[in-house]
Short mmCIF file of C-alpha atoms and ligand atoms in Angstrom, two decimals:
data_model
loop_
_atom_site.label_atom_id
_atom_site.label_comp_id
_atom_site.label_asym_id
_atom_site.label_seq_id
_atom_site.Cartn_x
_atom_site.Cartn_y
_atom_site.Cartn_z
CA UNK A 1 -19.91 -31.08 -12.98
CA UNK A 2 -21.16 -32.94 -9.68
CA UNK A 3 -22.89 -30.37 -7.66
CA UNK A 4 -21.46 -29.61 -4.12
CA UNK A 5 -21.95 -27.58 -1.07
CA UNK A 6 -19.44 -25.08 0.79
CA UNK A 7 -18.17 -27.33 3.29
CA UNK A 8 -17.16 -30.07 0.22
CA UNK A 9 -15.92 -27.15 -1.97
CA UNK A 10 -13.64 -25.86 0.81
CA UNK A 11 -12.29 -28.99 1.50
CA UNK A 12 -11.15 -29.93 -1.55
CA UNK A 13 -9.34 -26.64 -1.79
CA UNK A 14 -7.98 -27.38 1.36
CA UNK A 15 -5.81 -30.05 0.06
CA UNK A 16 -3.82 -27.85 -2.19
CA UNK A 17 -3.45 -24.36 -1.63
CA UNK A 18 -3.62 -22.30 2.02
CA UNK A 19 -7.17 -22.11 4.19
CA UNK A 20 -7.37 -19.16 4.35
CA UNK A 21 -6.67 -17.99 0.95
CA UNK A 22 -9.26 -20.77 0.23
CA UNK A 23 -12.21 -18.97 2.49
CA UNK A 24 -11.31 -15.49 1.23
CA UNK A 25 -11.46 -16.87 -2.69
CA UNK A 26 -14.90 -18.82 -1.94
CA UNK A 27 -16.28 -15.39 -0.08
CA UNK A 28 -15.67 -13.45 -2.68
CA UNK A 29 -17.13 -15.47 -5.34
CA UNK A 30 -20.32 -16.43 -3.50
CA UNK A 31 -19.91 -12.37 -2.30
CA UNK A 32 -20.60 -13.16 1.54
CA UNK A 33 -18.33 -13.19 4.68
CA UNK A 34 -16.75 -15.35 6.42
CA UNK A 35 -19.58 -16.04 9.56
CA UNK A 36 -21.93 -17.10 5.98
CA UNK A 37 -19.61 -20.16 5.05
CA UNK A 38 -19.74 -20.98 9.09
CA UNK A 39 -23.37 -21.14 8.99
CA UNK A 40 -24.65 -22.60 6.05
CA UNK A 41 -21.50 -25.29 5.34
CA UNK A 42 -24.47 -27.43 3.63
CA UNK A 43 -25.60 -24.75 1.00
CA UNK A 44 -25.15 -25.94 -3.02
CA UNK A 45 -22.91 -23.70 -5.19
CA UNK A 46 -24.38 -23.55 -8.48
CA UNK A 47 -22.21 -24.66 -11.23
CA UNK A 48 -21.29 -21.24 -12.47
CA UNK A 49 -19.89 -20.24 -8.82
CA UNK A 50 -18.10 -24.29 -9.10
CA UNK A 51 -16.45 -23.05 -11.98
CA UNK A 52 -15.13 -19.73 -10.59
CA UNK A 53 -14.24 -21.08 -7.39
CA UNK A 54 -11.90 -23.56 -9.03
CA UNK A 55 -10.28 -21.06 -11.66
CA UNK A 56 -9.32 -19.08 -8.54
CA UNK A 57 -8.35 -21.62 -6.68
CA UNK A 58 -6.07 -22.74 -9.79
CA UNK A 59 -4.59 -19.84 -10.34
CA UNK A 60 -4.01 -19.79 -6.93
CA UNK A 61 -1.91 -22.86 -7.44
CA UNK A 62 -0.10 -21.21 -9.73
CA UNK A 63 1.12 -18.44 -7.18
CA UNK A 64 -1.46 -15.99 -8.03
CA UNK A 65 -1.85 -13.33 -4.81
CA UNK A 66 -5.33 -14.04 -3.71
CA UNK A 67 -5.34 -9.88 -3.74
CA UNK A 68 -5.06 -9.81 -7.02
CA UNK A 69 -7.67 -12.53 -7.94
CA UNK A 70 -10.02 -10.93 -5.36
CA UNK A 71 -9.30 -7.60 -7.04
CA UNK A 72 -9.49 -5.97 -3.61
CA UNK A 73 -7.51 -5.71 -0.45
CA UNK A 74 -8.28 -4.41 2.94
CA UNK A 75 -6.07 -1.70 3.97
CA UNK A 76 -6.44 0.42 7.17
CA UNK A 77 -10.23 1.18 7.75
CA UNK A 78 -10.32 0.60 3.83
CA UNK A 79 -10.90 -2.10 1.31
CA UNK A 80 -9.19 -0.68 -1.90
CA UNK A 81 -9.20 -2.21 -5.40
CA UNK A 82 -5.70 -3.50 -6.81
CA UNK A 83 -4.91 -4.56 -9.84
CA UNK A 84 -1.57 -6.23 -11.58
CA UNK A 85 -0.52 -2.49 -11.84
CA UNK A 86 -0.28 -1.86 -7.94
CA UNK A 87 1.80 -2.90 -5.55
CA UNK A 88 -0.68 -4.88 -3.03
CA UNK A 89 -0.96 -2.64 0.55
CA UNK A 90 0.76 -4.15 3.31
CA UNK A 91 -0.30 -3.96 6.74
CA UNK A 92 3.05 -2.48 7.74
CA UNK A 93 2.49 0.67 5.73
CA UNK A 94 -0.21 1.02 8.26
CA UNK A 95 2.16 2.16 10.43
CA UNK A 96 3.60 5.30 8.23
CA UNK A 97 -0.74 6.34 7.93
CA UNK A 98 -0.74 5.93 11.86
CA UNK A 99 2.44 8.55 11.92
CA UNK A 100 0.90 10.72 9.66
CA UNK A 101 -2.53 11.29 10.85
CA UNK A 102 -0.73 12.33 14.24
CA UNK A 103 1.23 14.80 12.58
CA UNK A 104 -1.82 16.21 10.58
CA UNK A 105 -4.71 19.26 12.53
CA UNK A 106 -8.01 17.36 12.40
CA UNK A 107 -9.61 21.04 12.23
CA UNK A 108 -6.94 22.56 9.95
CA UNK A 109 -5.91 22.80 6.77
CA UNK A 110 -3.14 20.87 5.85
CA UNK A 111 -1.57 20.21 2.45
CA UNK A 112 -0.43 16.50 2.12
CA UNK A 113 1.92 14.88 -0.81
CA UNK A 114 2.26 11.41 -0.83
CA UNK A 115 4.44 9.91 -3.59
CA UNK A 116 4.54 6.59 -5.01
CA UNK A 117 0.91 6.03 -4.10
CA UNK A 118 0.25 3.00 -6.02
CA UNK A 119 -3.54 1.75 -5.32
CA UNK A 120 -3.96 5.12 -2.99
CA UNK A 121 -3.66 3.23 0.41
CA UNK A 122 -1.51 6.04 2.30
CA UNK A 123 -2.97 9.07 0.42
CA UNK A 124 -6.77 7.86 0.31
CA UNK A 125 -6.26 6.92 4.36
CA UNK A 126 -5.31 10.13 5.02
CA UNK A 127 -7.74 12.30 2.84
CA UNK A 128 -10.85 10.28 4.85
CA UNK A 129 -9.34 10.83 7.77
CA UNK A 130 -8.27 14.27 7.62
CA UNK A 131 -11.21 16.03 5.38
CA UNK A 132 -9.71 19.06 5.94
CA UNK A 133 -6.20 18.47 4.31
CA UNK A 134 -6.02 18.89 0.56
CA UNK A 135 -3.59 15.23 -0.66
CA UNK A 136 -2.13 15.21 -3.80
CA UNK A 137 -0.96 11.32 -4.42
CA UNK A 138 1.46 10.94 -7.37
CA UNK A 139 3.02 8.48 -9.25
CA UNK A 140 4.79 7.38 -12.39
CA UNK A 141 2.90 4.60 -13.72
CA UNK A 142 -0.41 5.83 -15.37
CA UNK A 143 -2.15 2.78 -14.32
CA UNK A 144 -1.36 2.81 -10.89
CA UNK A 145 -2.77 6.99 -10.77
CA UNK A 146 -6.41 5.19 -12.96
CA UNK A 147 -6.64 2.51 -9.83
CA UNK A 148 -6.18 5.20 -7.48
CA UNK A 149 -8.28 7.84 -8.82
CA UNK A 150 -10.63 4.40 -8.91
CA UNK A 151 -10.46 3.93 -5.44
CA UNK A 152 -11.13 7.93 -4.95
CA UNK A 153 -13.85 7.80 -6.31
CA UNK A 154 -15.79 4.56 -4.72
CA UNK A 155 -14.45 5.64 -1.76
CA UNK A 156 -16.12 8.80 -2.36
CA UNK A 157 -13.07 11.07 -1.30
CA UNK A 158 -13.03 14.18 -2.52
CA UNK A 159 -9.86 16.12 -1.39
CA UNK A 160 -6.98 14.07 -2.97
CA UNK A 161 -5.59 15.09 -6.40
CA UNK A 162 -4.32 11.93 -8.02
CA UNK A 163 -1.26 12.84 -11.00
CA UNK A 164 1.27 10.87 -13.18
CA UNK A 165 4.86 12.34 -12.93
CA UNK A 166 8.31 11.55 -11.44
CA UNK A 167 8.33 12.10 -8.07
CA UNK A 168 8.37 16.05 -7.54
CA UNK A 169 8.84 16.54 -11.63
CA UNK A 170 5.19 17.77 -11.31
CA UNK A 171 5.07 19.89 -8.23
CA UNK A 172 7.66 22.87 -9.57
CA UNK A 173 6.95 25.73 -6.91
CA UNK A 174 4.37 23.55 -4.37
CA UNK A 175 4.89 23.55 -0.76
CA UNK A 176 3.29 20.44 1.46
CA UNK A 177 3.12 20.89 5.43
CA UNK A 178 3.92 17.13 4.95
CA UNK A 179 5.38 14.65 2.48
CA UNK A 180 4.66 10.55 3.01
CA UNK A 181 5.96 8.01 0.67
CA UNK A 182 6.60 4.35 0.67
CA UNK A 183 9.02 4.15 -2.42
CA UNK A 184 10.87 1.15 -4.30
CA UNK A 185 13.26 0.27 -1.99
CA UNK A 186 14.30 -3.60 -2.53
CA UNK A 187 17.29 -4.40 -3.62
CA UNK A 188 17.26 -5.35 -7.36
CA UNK A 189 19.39 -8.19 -7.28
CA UNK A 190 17.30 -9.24 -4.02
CA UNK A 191 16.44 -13.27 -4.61
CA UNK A 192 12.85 -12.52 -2.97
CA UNK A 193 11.85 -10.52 -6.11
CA UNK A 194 11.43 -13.95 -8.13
CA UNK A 195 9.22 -15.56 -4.80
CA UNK A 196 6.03 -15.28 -3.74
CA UNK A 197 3.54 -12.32 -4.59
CA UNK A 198 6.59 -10.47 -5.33
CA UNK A 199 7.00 -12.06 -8.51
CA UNK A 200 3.31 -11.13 -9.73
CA UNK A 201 3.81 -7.42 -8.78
CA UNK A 202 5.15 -4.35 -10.55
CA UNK A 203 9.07 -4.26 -10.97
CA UNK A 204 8.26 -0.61 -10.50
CA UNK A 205 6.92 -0.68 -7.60
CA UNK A 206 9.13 -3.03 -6.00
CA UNK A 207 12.92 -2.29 -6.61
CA UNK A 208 15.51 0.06 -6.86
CA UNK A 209 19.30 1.10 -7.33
CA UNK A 210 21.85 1.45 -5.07
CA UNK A 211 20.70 -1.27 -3.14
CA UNK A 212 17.73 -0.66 -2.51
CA UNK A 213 18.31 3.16 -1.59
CA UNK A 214 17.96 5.42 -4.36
CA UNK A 215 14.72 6.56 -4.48
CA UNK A 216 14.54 6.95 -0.88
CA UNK A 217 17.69 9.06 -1.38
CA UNK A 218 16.57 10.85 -4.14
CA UNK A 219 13.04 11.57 -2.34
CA UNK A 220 14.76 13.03 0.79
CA UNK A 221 17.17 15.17 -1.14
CA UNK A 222 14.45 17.10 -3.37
CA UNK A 223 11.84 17.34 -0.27
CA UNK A 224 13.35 20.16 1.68
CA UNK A 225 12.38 22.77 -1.66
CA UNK A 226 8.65 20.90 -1.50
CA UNK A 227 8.50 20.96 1.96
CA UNK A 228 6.54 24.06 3.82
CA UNK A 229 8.72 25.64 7.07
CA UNK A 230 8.58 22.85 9.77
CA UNK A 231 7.31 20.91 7.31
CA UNK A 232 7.86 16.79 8.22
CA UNK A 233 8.92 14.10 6.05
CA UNK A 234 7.78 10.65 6.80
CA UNK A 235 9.21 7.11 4.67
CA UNK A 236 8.68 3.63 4.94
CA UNK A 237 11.96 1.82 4.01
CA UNK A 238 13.49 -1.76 4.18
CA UNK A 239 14.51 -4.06 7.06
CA UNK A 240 17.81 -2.95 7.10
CA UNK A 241 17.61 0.99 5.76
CA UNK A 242 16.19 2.71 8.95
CA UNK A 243 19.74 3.71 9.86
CA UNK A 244 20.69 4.53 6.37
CA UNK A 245 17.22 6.86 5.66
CA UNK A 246 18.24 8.60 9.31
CA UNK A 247 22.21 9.31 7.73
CA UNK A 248 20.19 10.95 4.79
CA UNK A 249 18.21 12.83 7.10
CA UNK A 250 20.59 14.38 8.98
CA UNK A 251 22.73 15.33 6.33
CA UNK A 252 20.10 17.13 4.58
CA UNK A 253 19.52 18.91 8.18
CA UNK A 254 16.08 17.71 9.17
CA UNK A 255 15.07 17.88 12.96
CA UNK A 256 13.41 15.14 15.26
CA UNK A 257 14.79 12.27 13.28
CA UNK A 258 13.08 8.99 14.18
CA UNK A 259 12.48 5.69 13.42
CA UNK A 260 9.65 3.32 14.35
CA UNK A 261 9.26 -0.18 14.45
CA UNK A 262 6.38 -2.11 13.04
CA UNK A 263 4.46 -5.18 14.75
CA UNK A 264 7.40 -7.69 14.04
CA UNK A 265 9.49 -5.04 15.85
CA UNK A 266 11.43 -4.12 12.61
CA UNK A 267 12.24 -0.33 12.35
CA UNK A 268 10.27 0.05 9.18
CA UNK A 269 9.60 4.23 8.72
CA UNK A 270 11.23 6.94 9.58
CA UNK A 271 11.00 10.69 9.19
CA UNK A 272 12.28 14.33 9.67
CA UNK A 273 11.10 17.69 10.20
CA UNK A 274 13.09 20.62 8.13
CA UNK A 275 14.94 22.14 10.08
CA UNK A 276 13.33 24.97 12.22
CA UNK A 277 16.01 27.72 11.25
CA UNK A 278 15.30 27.33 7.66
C1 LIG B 301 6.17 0.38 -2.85
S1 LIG B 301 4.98 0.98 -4.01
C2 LIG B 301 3.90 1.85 -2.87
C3 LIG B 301 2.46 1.88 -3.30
C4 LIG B 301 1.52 2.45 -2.23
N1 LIG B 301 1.93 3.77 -1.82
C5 LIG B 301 1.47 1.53 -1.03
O1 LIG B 301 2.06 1.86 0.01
O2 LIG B 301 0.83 0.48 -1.12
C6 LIG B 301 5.90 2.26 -4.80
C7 LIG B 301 5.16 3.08 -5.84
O3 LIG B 301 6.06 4.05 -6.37
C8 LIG B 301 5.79 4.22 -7.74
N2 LIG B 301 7.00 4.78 -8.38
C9 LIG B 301 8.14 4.15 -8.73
N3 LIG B 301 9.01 5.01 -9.29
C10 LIG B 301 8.40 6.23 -9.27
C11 LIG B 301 8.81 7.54 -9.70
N4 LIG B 301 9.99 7.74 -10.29
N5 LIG B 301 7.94 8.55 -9.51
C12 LIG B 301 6.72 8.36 -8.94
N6 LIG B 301 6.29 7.14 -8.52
C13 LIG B 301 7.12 6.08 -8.68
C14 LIG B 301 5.42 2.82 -8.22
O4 LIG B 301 4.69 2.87 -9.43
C15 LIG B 301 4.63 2.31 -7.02
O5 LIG B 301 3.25 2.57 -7.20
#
Protein backbone atom coordinates (compact mmCIF):
# COMPACT_ATOMS: atom_id res chain seq x y z
CA UNK A 1 0.00 0.00 0.00
CA UNK A 2 1.80 3.39 -1.10
CA UNK A 3 1.99 5.47 1.95
CA UNK A 4 0.17 8.92 1.87
CA UNK A 5 -0.54 11.97 3.84
CA UNK A 6 -4.03 13.66 4.81
CA UNK A 7 -4.22 16.10 2.19
CA UNK A 8 -3.64 13.01 -0.65
CA UNK A 9 -5.99 10.72 1.37
CA UNK A 10 -8.76 13.35 1.37
CA UNK A 11 -8.50 14.00 -2.03
CA UNK A 12 -8.87 10.90 -3.35
CA UNK A 13 -12.01 10.52 -1.31
CA UNK A 14 -13.03 13.59 -2.66
CA UNK A 15 -13.60 12.20 -6.02
CA UNK A 16 -16.27 9.81 -4.98
CA UNK A 17 -18.28 10.32 -2.10
CA UNK A 18 -19.31 13.94 -0.27
CA UNK A 19 -16.41 16.31 1.55
CA UNK A 20 -17.64 16.44 4.23
CA UNK A 21 -18.62 13.00 4.99
CA UNK A 22 -14.98 12.47 3.79
CA UNK A 23 -13.38 14.87 6.72
CA UNK A 24 -15.75 13.52 9.39
CA UNK A 25 -14.74 9.63 8.31
CA UNK A 26 -10.84 10.60 8.22
CA UNK A 27 -11.36 12.50 11.86
CA UNK A 28 -12.67 9.84 13.32
CA UNK A 29 -10.28 7.30 12.28
CA UNK A 30 -7.12 9.33 12.92
CA UNK A 31 -9.48 10.46 16.28
CA UNK A 32 -8.71 14.34 15.84
CA UNK A 33 -10.87 17.34 14.68
CA UNK A 34 -11.33 19.01 12.00
CA UNK A 35 -8.69 22.32 12.68
CA UNK A 36 -5.92 18.89 12.93
CA UNK A 37 -6.46 17.86 9.14
CA UNK A 38 -6.17 21.91 8.42
CA UNK A 39 -2.91 22.02 10.00
CA UNK A 40 -0.93 19.18 9.38
CA UNK A 41 -2.38 18.32 5.53
CA UNK A 42 1.35 16.81 5.08
CA UNK A 43 1.21 14.21 8.03
CA UNK A 44 1.61 10.19 6.84
CA UNK A 45 -1.30 7.87 7.78
CA UNK A 46 0.10 4.67 8.67
CA UNK A 47 -1.12 1.81 6.71
CA UNK A 48 -3.49 0.48 9.31
CA UNK A 49 -5.39 4.03 9.46
CA UNK A 50 -5.03 3.70 5.05
CA UNK A 51 -6.91 0.71 5.40
CA UNK A 52 -9.73 1.99 7.68
CA UNK A 53 -10.04 5.14 6.01
CA UNK A 54 -10.83 3.40 2.74
CA UNK A 55 -13.29 0.65 4.23
CA UNK A 56 -15.25 3.70 5.45
CA UNK A 57 -15.00 5.53 2.72
CA UNK A 58 -16.29 2.30 0.72
CA UNK A 59 -18.94 1.63 2.58
CA UNK A 60 -19.66 5.00 2.28
CA UNK A 61 -20.02 4.41 -1.40
CA UNK A 62 -22.27 2.00 -0.77
CA UNK A 63 -24.79 4.44 1.04
CA UNK A 64 -23.64 3.72 4.44
CA UNK A 65 -24.75 6.93 6.91
CA UNK A 66 -21.41 8.23 7.91
CA UNK A 67 -23.38 8.15 11.58
CA UNK A 68 -23.48 4.86 11.57
CA UNK A 69 -19.84 4.12 10.42
CA UNK A 70 -18.68 6.81 12.90
CA UNK A 71 -20.80 5.06 15.52
CA UNK A 72 -21.60 8.47 16.99
CA UNK A 73 -23.63 11.52 16.22
CA UNK A 74 -23.76 14.93 17.67
CA UNK A 75 -27.05 15.80 18.98
CA UNK A 76 -27.91 18.99 20.97
CA UNK A 77 -24.97 19.78 23.43
CA UNK A 78 -24.40 15.88 23.03
CA UNK A 79 -22.47 13.43 20.98
CA UNK A 80 -24.46 10.10 21.47
CA UNK A 81 -23.53 6.63 20.19
CA UNK A 82 -25.92 5.04 17.41
CA UNK A 83 -25.94 1.98 16.16
CA UNK A 84 -27.99 0.07 13.14
CA UNK A 85 -30.67 -0.30 15.93
CA UNK A 86 -31.39 3.58 16.31
CA UNK A 87 -32.86 5.85 14.36
CA UNK A 88 -29.88 8.54 13.75
CA UNK A 89 -30.90 12.11 15.80
CA UNK A 90 -31.85 14.78 13.60
CA UNK A 91 -31.20 18.26 14.21
CA UNK A 92 -34.90 19.05 13.91
CA UNK A 93 -35.80 17.04 16.98
CA UNK A 94 -33.73 19.71 18.53
CA UNK A 95 -36.48 21.73 18.37
CA UNK A 96 -39.10 19.42 20.49
CA UNK A 97 -35.77 19.35 23.46
CA UNK A 98 -35.79 23.28 23.04
CA UNK A 99 -39.83 23.13 23.83
CA UNK A 100 -39.39 20.95 26.51
CA UNK A 101 -36.71 22.32 28.62
CA UNK A 102 -38.98 25.59 28.62
CA UNK A 103 -41.78 23.79 29.89
CA UNK A 104 -39.66 21.95 32.62
CA UNK A 105 -38.67 24.04 36.64
CA UNK A 106 -34.87 24.12 36.53
CA UNK A 107 -35.20 24.00 40.54
CA UNK A 108 -38.14 21.55 40.65
CA UNK A 109 -38.98 18.31 40.43
CA UNK A 110 -40.45 17.26 37.43
CA UNK A 111 -41.32 13.78 36.16
CA UNK A 112 -40.54 13.43 32.36
CA UNK A 113 -41.67 10.39 29.87
CA UNK A 114 -40.32 10.38 26.66
CA UNK A 115 -41.37 7.52 24.35
CA UNK A 116 -39.81 6.14 21.40
CA UNK A 117 -36.40 7.25 22.62
CA UNK A 118 -34.28 5.41 20.30
CA UNK A 119 -30.39 6.35 20.99
CA UNK A 120 -31.75 8.66 24.11
CA UNK A 121 -31.31 12.06 22.25
CA UNK A 122 -34.64 13.78 23.67
CA UNK A 123 -34.69 11.95 27.06
CA UNK A 124 -30.77 12.08 27.80
CA UNK A 125 -31.00 16.11 26.66
CA UNK A 126 -33.39 16.67 29.02
CA UNK A 127 -32.17 14.61 32.12
CA UNK A 128 -28.59 16.81 31.78
CA UNK A 129 -30.34 19.64 31.50
CA UNK A 130 -32.90 19.39 34.02
CA UNK A 131 -31.04 17.31 37.01
CA UNK A 132 -33.82 17.75 38.95
CA UNK A 133 -36.53 15.92 36.80
CA UNK A 134 -36.68 12.16 37.15
CA UNK A 135 -37.01 10.85 32.80
CA UNK A 136 -38.11 7.63 32.14
CA UNK A 137 -37.25 6.98 28.17
CA UNK A 138 -39.04 3.90 26.73
CA UNK A 139 -39.13 1.96 23.86
CA UNK A 140 -39.99 -1.26 22.11
CA UNK A 141 -36.93 -2.44 20.59
CA UNK A 142 -34.52 -3.91 23.26
CA UNK A 143 -31.60 -2.74 21.39
CA UNK A 144 -32.50 0.64 20.98
CA UNK A 145 -33.25 0.80 25.32
CA UNK A 146 -29.08 -1.16 25.51
CA UNK A 147 -27.78 2.01 23.20
CA UNK A 148 -29.60 4.30 25.31
CA UNK A 149 -28.93 3.05 28.66
CA UNK A 150 -25.22 3.13 26.75
CA UNK A 151 -25.34 6.59 26.19
CA UNK A 152 -26.68 7.08 30.02
CA UNK A 153 -24.16 5.87 31.22
CA UNK A 154 -21.00 7.61 29.26
CA UNK A 155 -22.86 10.47 29.52
CA UNK A 156 -22.85 9.94 33.11
CA UNK A 157 -26.67 10.80 33.64
CA UNK A 158 -28.12 9.54 36.38
CA UNK A 159 -31.88 10.46 36.57
CA UNK A 160 -33.35 8.75 33.42
CA UNK A 161 -34.87 5.23 33.71
CA UNK A 162 -34.39 3.58 30.36
CA UNK A 163 -37.35 0.42 29.76
CA UNK A 164 -38.51 -1.88 26.87
CA UNK A 165 -42.37 -1.85 26.45
CA UNK A 166 -45.11 -0.56 24.10
CA UNK A 167 -45.58 2.80 24.52
CA UNK A 168 -47.52 3.28 27.96
CA UNK A 169 -47.93 -0.84 28.24
CA UNK A 170 -45.33 -0.32 31.05
CA UNK A 171 -46.41 2.74 32.91
CA UNK A 172 -50.02 1.22 34.34
CA UNK A 173 -50.90 3.89 37.14
CA UNK A 174 -47.74 6.59 36.40
CA UNK A 175 -48.40 10.16 36.09
CA UNK A 176 -45.64 12.51 34.08
CA UNK A 177 -45.93 16.48 34.48
CA UNK A 178 -44.82 16.00 30.80
CA UNK A 179 -44.78 13.47 27.97
CA UNK A 180 -42.23 14.09 24.69
CA UNK A 181 -42.04 11.71 21.88
CA UNK A 182 -40.87 11.70 18.36
CA UNK A 183 -42.72 8.49 17.09
CA UNK A 184 -42.82 6.54 13.60
CA UNK A 185 -44.64 8.72 11.66
CA UNK A 186 -43.68 8.16 7.76
CA UNK A 187 -45.86 6.91 5.66
CA UNK A 188 -45.18 3.19 4.90
CA UNK A 189 -45.71 3.18 1.39
CA UNK A 190 -43.55 6.57 1.40
CA UNK A 191 -40.85 6.07 -1.72
CA UNK A 192 -38.15 7.91 0.61
CA UNK A 193 -38.04 4.80 2.90
CA UNK A 194 -35.93 2.85 0.11
CA UNK A 195 -33.41 6.32 -0.31
CA UNK A 196 -30.80 7.56 1.43
CA UNK A 197 -29.97 6.83 5.23
CA UNK A 198 -33.49 5.88 5.43
CA UNK A 199 -32.92 2.70 3.89
CA UNK A 200 -30.04 1.69 6.48
CA UNK A 201 -32.30 2.57 9.49
CA UNK A 202 -34.84 0.69 11.58
CA UNK A 203 -38.30 0.05 9.81
CA UNK A 204 -39.35 0.52 13.40
CA UNK A 205 -38.30 3.50 13.92
CA UNK A 206 -39.22 4.99 10.77
CA UNK A 207 -42.86 4.15 9.64
CA UNK A 208 -46.23 3.73 10.49
CA UNK A 209 -50.03 3.03 9.61
CA UNK A 210 -52.57 5.14 8.67
CA UNK A 211 -50.37 7.16 6.78
CA UNK A 212 -48.09 7.95 8.72
CA UNK A 213 -50.47 8.79 11.79
CA UNK A 214 -51.08 6.03 13.99
CA UNK A 215 -48.77 6.08 16.54
CA UNK A 216 -48.99 9.68 16.90
CA UNK A 217 -52.73 8.98 17.28
CA UNK A 218 -52.45 6.27 19.43
CA UNK A 219 -49.79 8.26 21.71
CA UNK A 220 -52.16 11.26 22.12
CA UNK A 221 -55.18 9.17 22.89
CA UNK A 222 -53.59 7.08 25.92
CA UNK A 223 -51.58 10.32 27.32
CA UNK A 224 -54.36 12.15 29.05
CA UNK A 225 -54.56 8.85 31.87
CA UNK A 226 -50.41 9.24 31.98
CA UNK A 227 -50.50 12.70 32.05
CA UNK A 228 -50.35 14.64 35.67
CA UNK A 229 -53.19 17.74 35.98
CA UNK A 230 -51.90 20.48 33.54
CA UNK A 231 -49.72 18.12 32.48
CA UNK A 232 -48.31 19.04 28.58
CA UNK A 233 -47.84 16.84 25.74
CA UNK A 234 -45.23 17.69 23.23
CA UNK A 235 -44.70 15.52 19.48
CA UNK A 236 -42.59 15.86 16.66
CA UNK A 237 -44.56 14.76 13.53
CA UNK A 238 -44.21 14.88 9.65
CA UNK A 239 -44.18 17.73 7.09
CA UNK A 240 -47.61 17.57 6.50
CA UNK A 241 -49.23 16.20 10.08
CA UNK A 242 -48.98 19.44 12.22
CA UNK A 243 -52.62 20.14 11.40
CA UNK A 244 -53.65 16.59 11.73
CA UNK A 245 -51.67 16.05 15.44
CA UNK A 246 -53.59 19.62 16.42
CA UNK A 247 -57.33 17.80 15.20
CA UNK A 248 -56.16 14.97 17.65
CA UNK A 249 -55.45 17.37 20.20
CA UNK A 250 -58.38 19.09 20.40
CA UNK A 251 -60.56 16.31 20.27
CA UNK A 252 -59.01 14.69 23.13
CA UNK A 253 -59.55 18.30 24.90
CA UNK A 254 -56.02 19.50 25.47
CA UNK A 255 -55.42 23.34 26.03
CA UNK A 256 -52.79 25.77 24.37
CA UNK A 257 -52.53 23.74 21.22
CA UNK A 258 -49.52 24.77 19.13
CA UNK A 259 -47.39 24.09 16.52
CA UNK A 260 -43.82 25.20 15.77
CA UNK A 261 -41.83 25.36 12.87
CA UNK A 262 -38.30 24.14 12.56
CA UNK A 263 -35.25 25.99 10.74
CA UNK A 264 -36.60 25.15 7.15
CA UNK A 265 -39.79 26.80 8.46
CA UNK A 266 -41.76 23.44 8.40
CA UNK A 267 -44.25 23.10 11.36
CA UNK A 268 -42.53 20.05 12.69
CA UNK A 269 -43.90 19.58 16.68
CA UNK A 270 -46.66 20.31 18.28
CA UNK A 271 -48.22 19.89 21.70
CA UNK A 272 -51.09 20.26 24.29
CA UNK A 273 -51.69 20.82 27.80
CA UNK A 274 -54.71 18.60 29.47
CA UNK A 275 -57.17 20.43 29.89
CA UNK A 276 -57.21 22.62 33.11
CA UNK A 277 -60.82 21.47 34.28
CA UNK A 278 -59.80 17.93 34.33
C1 LIG B 1 -38.41 8.27 15.13
S1 LIG B 1 -37.59 7.17 16.25
C2 LIG B 1 -37.11 8.36 17.50
C3 LIG B 1 -35.84 8.02 18.22
C4 LIG B 1 -35.34 9.13 19.15
N1 LIG B 1 -36.35 9.50 20.11
C5 LIG B 1 -34.93 10.34 18.34
O1 LIG B 1 -35.66 11.34 18.33
O2 LIG B 1 -33.87 10.30 17.72
C6 LIG B 1 -38.96 6.31 16.95
C7 LIG B 1 -38.63 5.31 18.04
O3 LIG B 1 -39.86 4.72 18.48
C8 LIG B 1 -39.62 3.37 18.77
N2 LIG B 1 -40.91 2.65 18.71
C9 LIG B 1 -41.60 2.24 17.61
N3 LIG B 1 -42.74 1.62 17.97
C10 LIG B 1 -42.79 1.66 19.33
C11 LIG B 1 -43.74 1.19 20.30
N4 LIG B 1 -44.85 0.54 19.92
N5 LIG B 1 -43.47 1.42 21.60
C12 LIG B 1 -42.35 2.06 22.00
N6 LIG B 1 -41.41 2.52 21.12
C13 LIG B 1 -41.63 2.33 19.80
C14 LIG B 1 -38.61 2.92 17.73
O4 LIG B 1 -37.92 1.76 18.14
C15 LIG B 1 -37.74 4.17 17.63
O5 LIG B 1 -36.64 4.07 18.52
Amino acid sequence: MQPVTISQALAAAYSTINKIDAILLLQHVLIVNHAFLLTYPDQMLTAQQVEKFSSLVQQRIKGLPVAYLMGERAFFDLTLKVTEAVLIPRPETELLVEWALKLIPSDEFCNVLDLGTGSGAIAISIARHRPQAQVVAVDLSPTAVDVCRRNADILKVANLNAINGNWFDELSGEKFDLIVSNPPYVAEDDPHLLQGDLQFEPRIALSAGEHGMACITHIINAAPDYLSKEGWLLLEHGYDQAEACRKLLRDMDFSNICSYPDLAGIMRVSGGQLNLSI
